[in-house]
CSV table of C-alpha atoms and ligand atoms in Angstrom, one decimal:
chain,number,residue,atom,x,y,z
A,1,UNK,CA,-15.7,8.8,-17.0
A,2,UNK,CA,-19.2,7.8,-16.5
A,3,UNK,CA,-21.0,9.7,-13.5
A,4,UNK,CA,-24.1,8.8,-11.4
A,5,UNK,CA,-26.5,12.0,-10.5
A,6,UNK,CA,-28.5,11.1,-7.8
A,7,UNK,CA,-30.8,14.3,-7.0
A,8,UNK,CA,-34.3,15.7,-6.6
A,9,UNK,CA,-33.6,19.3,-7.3
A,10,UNK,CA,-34.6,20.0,-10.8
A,11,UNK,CA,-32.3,23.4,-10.6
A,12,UNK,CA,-29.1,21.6,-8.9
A,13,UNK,CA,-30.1,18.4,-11.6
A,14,UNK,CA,-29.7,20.8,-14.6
A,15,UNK,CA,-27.1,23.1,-13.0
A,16,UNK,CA,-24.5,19.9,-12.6
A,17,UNK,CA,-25.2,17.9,-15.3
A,18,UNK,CA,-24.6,20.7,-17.7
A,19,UNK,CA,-21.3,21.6,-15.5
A,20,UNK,CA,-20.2,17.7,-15.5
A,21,UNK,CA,-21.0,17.8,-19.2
A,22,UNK,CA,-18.6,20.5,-20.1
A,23,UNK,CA,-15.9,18.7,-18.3
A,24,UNK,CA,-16.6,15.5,-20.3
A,25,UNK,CA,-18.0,13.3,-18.0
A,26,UNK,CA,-20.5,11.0,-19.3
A,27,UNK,CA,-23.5,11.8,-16.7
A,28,UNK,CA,-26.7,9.8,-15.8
A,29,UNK,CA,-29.4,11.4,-13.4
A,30,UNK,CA,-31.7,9.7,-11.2
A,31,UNK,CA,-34.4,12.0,-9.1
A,32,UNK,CA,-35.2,9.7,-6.4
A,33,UNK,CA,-33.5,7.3,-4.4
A,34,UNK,CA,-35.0,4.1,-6.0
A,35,UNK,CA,-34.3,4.7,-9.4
A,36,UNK,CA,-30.5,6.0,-8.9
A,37,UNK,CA,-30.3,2.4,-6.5
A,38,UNK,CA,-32.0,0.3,-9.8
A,39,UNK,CA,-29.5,2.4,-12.3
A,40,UNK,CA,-26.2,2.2,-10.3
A,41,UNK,CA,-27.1,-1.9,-9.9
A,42,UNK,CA,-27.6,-2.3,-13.6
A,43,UNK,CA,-24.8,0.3,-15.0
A,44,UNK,CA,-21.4,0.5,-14.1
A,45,UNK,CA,-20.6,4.0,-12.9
A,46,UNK,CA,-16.5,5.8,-12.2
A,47,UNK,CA,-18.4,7.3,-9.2
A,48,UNK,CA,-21.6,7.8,-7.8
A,49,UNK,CA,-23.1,11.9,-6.5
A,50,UNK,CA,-25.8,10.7,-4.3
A,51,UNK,CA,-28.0,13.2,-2.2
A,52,UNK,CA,-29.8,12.4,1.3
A,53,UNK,CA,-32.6,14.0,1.2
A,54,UNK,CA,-34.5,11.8,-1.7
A,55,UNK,CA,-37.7,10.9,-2.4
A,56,UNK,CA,-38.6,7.1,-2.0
A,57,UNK,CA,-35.6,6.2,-0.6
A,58,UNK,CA,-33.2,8.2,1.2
A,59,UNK,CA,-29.0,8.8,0.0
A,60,UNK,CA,-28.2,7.1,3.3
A,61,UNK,CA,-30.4,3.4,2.3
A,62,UNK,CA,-29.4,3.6,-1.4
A,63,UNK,CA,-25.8,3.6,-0.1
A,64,UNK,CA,-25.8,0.6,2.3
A,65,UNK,CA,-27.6,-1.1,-0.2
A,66,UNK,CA,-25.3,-0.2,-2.8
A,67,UNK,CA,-22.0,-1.5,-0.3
A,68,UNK,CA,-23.9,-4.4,1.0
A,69,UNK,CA,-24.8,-5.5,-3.3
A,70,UNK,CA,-20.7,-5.1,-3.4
A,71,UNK,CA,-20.9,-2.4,-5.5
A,72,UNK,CA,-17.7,-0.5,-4.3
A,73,UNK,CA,-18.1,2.8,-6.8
A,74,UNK,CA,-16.8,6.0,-4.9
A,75,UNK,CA,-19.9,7.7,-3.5
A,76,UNK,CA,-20.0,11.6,-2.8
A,77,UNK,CA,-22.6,12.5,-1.0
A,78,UNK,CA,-24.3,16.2,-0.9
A,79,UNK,CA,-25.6,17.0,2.5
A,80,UNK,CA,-27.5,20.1,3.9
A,81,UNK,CA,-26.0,22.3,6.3
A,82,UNK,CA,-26.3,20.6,9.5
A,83,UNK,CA,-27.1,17.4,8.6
A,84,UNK,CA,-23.8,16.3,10.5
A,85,UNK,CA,-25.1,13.0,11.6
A,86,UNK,CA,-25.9,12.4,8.2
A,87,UNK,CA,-22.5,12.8,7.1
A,88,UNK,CA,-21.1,11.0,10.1
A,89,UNK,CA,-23.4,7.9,9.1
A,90,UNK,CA,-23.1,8.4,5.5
A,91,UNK,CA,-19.1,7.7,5.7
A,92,UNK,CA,-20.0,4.3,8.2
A,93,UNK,CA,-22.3,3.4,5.5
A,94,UNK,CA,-19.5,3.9,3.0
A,95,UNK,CA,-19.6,6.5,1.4
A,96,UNK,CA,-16.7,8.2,1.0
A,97,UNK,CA,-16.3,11.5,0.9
A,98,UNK,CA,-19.3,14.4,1.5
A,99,UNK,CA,-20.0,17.7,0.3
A,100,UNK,CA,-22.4,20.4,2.2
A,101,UNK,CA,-24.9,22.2,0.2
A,102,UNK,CA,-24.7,25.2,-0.6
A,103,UNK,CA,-21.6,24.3,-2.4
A,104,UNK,CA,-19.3,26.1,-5.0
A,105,UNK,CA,-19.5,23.7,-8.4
A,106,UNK,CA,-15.8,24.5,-8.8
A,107,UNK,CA,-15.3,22.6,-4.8
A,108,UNK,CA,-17.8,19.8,-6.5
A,109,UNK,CA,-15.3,18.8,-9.2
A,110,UNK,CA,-12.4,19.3,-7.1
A,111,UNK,CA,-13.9,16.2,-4.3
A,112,UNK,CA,-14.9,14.4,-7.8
A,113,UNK,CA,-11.2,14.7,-9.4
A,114,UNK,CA,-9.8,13.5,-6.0
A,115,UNK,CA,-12.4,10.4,-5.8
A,116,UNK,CA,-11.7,9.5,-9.3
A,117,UNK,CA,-7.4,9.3,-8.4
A,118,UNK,CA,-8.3,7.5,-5.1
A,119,UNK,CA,-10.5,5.0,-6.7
A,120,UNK,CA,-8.5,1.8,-8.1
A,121,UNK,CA,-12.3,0.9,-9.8
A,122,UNK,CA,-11.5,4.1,-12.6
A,123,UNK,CA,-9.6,3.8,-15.5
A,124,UNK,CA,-7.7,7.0,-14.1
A,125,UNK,CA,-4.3,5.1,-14.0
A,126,UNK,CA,-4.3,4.3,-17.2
A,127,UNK,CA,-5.4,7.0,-19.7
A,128,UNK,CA,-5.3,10.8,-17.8
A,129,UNK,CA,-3.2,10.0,-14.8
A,130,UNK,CA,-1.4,7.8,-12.5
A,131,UNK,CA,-0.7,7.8,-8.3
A,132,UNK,CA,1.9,6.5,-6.9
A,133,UNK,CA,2.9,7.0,-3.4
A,134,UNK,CA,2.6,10.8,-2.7
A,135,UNK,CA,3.4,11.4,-6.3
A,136,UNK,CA,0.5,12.1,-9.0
A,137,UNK,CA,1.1,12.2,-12.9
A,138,UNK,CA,-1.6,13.9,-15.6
A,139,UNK,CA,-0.7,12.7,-18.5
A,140,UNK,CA,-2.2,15.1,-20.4
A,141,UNK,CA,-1.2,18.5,-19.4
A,142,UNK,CA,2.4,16.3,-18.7
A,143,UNK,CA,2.8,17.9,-14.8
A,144,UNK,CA,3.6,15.8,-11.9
A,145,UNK,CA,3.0,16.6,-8.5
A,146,UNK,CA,4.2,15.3,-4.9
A,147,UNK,CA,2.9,15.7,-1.4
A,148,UNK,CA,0.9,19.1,-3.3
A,149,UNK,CA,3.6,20.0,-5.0
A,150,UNK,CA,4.4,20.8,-8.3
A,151,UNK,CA,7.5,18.6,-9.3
A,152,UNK,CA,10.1,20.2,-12.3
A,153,UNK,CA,10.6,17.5,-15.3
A,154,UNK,CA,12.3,17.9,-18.2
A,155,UNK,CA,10.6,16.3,-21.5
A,156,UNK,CA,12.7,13.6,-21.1
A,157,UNK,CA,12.4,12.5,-17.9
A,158,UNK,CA,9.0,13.2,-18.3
A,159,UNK,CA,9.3,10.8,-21.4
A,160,UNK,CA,10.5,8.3,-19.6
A,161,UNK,CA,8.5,8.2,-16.5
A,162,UNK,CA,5.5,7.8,-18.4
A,163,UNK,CA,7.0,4.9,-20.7
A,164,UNK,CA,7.9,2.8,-17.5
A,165,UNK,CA,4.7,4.0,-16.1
A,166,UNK,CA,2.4,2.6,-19.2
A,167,UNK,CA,4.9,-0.2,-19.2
A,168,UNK,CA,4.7,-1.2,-15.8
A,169,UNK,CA,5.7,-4.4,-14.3
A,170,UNK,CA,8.1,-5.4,-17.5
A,171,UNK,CA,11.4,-4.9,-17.3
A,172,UNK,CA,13.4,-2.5,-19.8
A,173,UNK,CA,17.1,-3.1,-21.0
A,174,UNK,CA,18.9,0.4,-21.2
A,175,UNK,CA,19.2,0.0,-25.0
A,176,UNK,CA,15.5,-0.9,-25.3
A,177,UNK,CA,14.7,2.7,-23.5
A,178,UNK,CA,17.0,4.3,-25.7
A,179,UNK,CA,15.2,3.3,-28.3
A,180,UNK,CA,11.4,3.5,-26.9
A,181,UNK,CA,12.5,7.0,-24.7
A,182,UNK,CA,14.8,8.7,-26.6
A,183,UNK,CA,14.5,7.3,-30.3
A,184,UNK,CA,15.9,5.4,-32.8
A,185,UNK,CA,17.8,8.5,-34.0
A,186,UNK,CA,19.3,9.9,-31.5
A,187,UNK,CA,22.7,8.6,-30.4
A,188,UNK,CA,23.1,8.9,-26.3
A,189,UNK,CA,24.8,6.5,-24.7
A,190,UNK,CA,23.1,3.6,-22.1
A,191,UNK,CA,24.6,6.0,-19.1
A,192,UNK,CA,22.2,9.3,-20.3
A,193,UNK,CA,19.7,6.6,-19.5
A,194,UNK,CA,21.3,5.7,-15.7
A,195,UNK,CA,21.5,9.8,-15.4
A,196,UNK,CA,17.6,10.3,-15.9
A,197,UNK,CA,16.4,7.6,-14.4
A,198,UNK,CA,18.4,9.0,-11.0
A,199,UNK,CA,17.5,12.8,-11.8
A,200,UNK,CA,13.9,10.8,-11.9
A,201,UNK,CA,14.5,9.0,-8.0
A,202,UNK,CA,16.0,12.3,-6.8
A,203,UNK,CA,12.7,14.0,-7.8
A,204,UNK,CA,9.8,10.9,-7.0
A,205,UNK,CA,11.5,9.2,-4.7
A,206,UNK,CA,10.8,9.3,-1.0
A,207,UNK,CA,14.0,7.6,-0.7
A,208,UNK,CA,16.2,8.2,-4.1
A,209,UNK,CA,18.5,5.6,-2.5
A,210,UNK,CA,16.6,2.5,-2.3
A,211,UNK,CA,13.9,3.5,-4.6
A,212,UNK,CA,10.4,1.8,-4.0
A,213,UNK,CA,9.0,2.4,-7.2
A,214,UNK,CA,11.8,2.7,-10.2
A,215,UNK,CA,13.1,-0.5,-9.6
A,216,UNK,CA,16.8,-1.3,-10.9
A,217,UNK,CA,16.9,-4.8,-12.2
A,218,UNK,CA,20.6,-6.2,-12.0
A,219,UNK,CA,22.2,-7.1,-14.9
A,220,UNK,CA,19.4,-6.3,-17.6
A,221,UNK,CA,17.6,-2.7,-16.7
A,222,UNK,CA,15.0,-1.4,-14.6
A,223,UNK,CA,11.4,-0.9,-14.0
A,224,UNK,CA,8.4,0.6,-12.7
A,225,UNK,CA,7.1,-1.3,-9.7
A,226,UNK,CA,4.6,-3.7,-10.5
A,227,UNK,CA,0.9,-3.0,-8.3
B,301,CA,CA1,-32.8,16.5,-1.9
C-alpha cells in the first residue's frame, strides 16, 4: 500500500512517516502543495494524506486539481481546529474524509484503514481483505465482521468463504469444493458442503433465504456473486 504525505510540518512529516512505516505502507512525502500535486499526477498512490495549510499551493487547490485531472485516489485531509469551512469545502472538492489536527496517530490509521476498504482503486479486496455488503473479511488475521461486529467462523467455513471469495464470479461443483475446501483426503460427503455453505448464509447473509452474495447455481454448485 503506497501512501501520499502531503505536509509542511517537518515534526508531523517525520512523526507519520515513521508511524506509516512501521505499519508497512510504502510512504512518499511532499512538503508543499506543488510538489505533492506534481508527485500524485506522475505516481500512482492507494490514498493520498493531504494538508490545507501548504505552502505554494493550498490542500484545498491540489485536490480539485487532482479530481478535475481524474485522479480518483482517496484523499484524507488534516485540518486545523476550526477550519470547518475548510473541511466543508474540502469534501465538495472531493476529498473524502478529514481529520482535525491535533490528532491521535492511532485515529490517523484507523480513517486510513477505513479509506483503503472503501476505496475500489486498492488492491484491498484481493490480498488483506474483502467488503461485501455490511460484511468485511481480513484475510490475514482470518476474522470477519458485520455491521461492527465480530462474526464466529469455524476454519472451515472460514475456508470456504475465502475460496469462493478469491474465486469469485466462477461457479464451483460441490465435488470441486470438496476437493479445493476440504481436501483431497478427507472423505465428507457433497451435503457437509450444502451444510457450510448455509451455516455461511445464516451468518453473512442479510437475508440467509434468498442470499445476495453466495449464490446457489441449479444443477452444478454455487458461487460468490460476481462485482
Ligand atoms: Ca500546514
Amino acid at each position: 500500500m503506497k501512501i501520499l504525505l502531503v505536509e509542511d510540518e517537518e515534526g508531523l512529516i517525520i512523526t507519520l512517516t515513521d508511524r506509516l512505516r512501521s505499519e508497512n505502507f510504502d510512504v512518499k512525502t511532499a512538503a508543499d502543495g506543488e510538489a505533492g500535486l506534481s508527485l500524485a499526477l506522475t505516481e500512482s498512490f492507494d490514498l493520498i494524506i493531504l494538508d490545507v495549510m501548504l505552502p505554494k499551493k493550498n490542500g484545498l487547490d491540489v485536490c480539485r486539481d487532482l479530481r478535475q485531472k481524474g485522479i480518483s485516489t482517496p484523499v484524507l485531509m488534516l485540518t486545523a481546529r476550526g477550519e470547518t469551512i475548510d473541511k466543508v469545502l474540502g469534501l465538495k472538492l472531493g476529498a473524502d474524509d478529514y481529520l482535525t489536527k491535533p490528532f491521535e496517530v492511532i485515529e490517523l490509521l484507523a480513517r486510513i484503514e477505513a479509506l483503503l476498504r472503501r476505496s475500489p482503486n486498492t488492491n484491498y479486496n484481493s490480498t488483506e481483505g474483502f467488503r461485501f455488503g455490511d460484511v468485511s473479511v481480513d484475510f490475514k488475521r482470518a476474522e470477519v465482521v458485520k455491521n461492527n461486529q465480530m462474526v464466529e467462523l469455524s476454519a472451515m467455513e472460514f475456508k470456504l468463504l475465502h475460496f469462493l471469495i478469491e474465486n469469485r464470479g466462477a461457479v464451483h461443483s460441490r465435488n470441486k469444493l470438496l476437493d479445493e475446501v476440504w481436501g483431497y483426503d478427507a472423505m465428507p460427503s457433497t451435503r457437509t458442503v450444502d451444510v457450510h455453505v448455509a451455516w455461511l448464509r445464516q451468518k453473512l447473509e442479510t437475508n440467509p433465504r434468498h442470499p445476495h452474495f453466495i449464490q446457489t447455481v441449479h444443477g452444478f454448485g454455487y458461487k460468490f456473486k460476481d462485482e
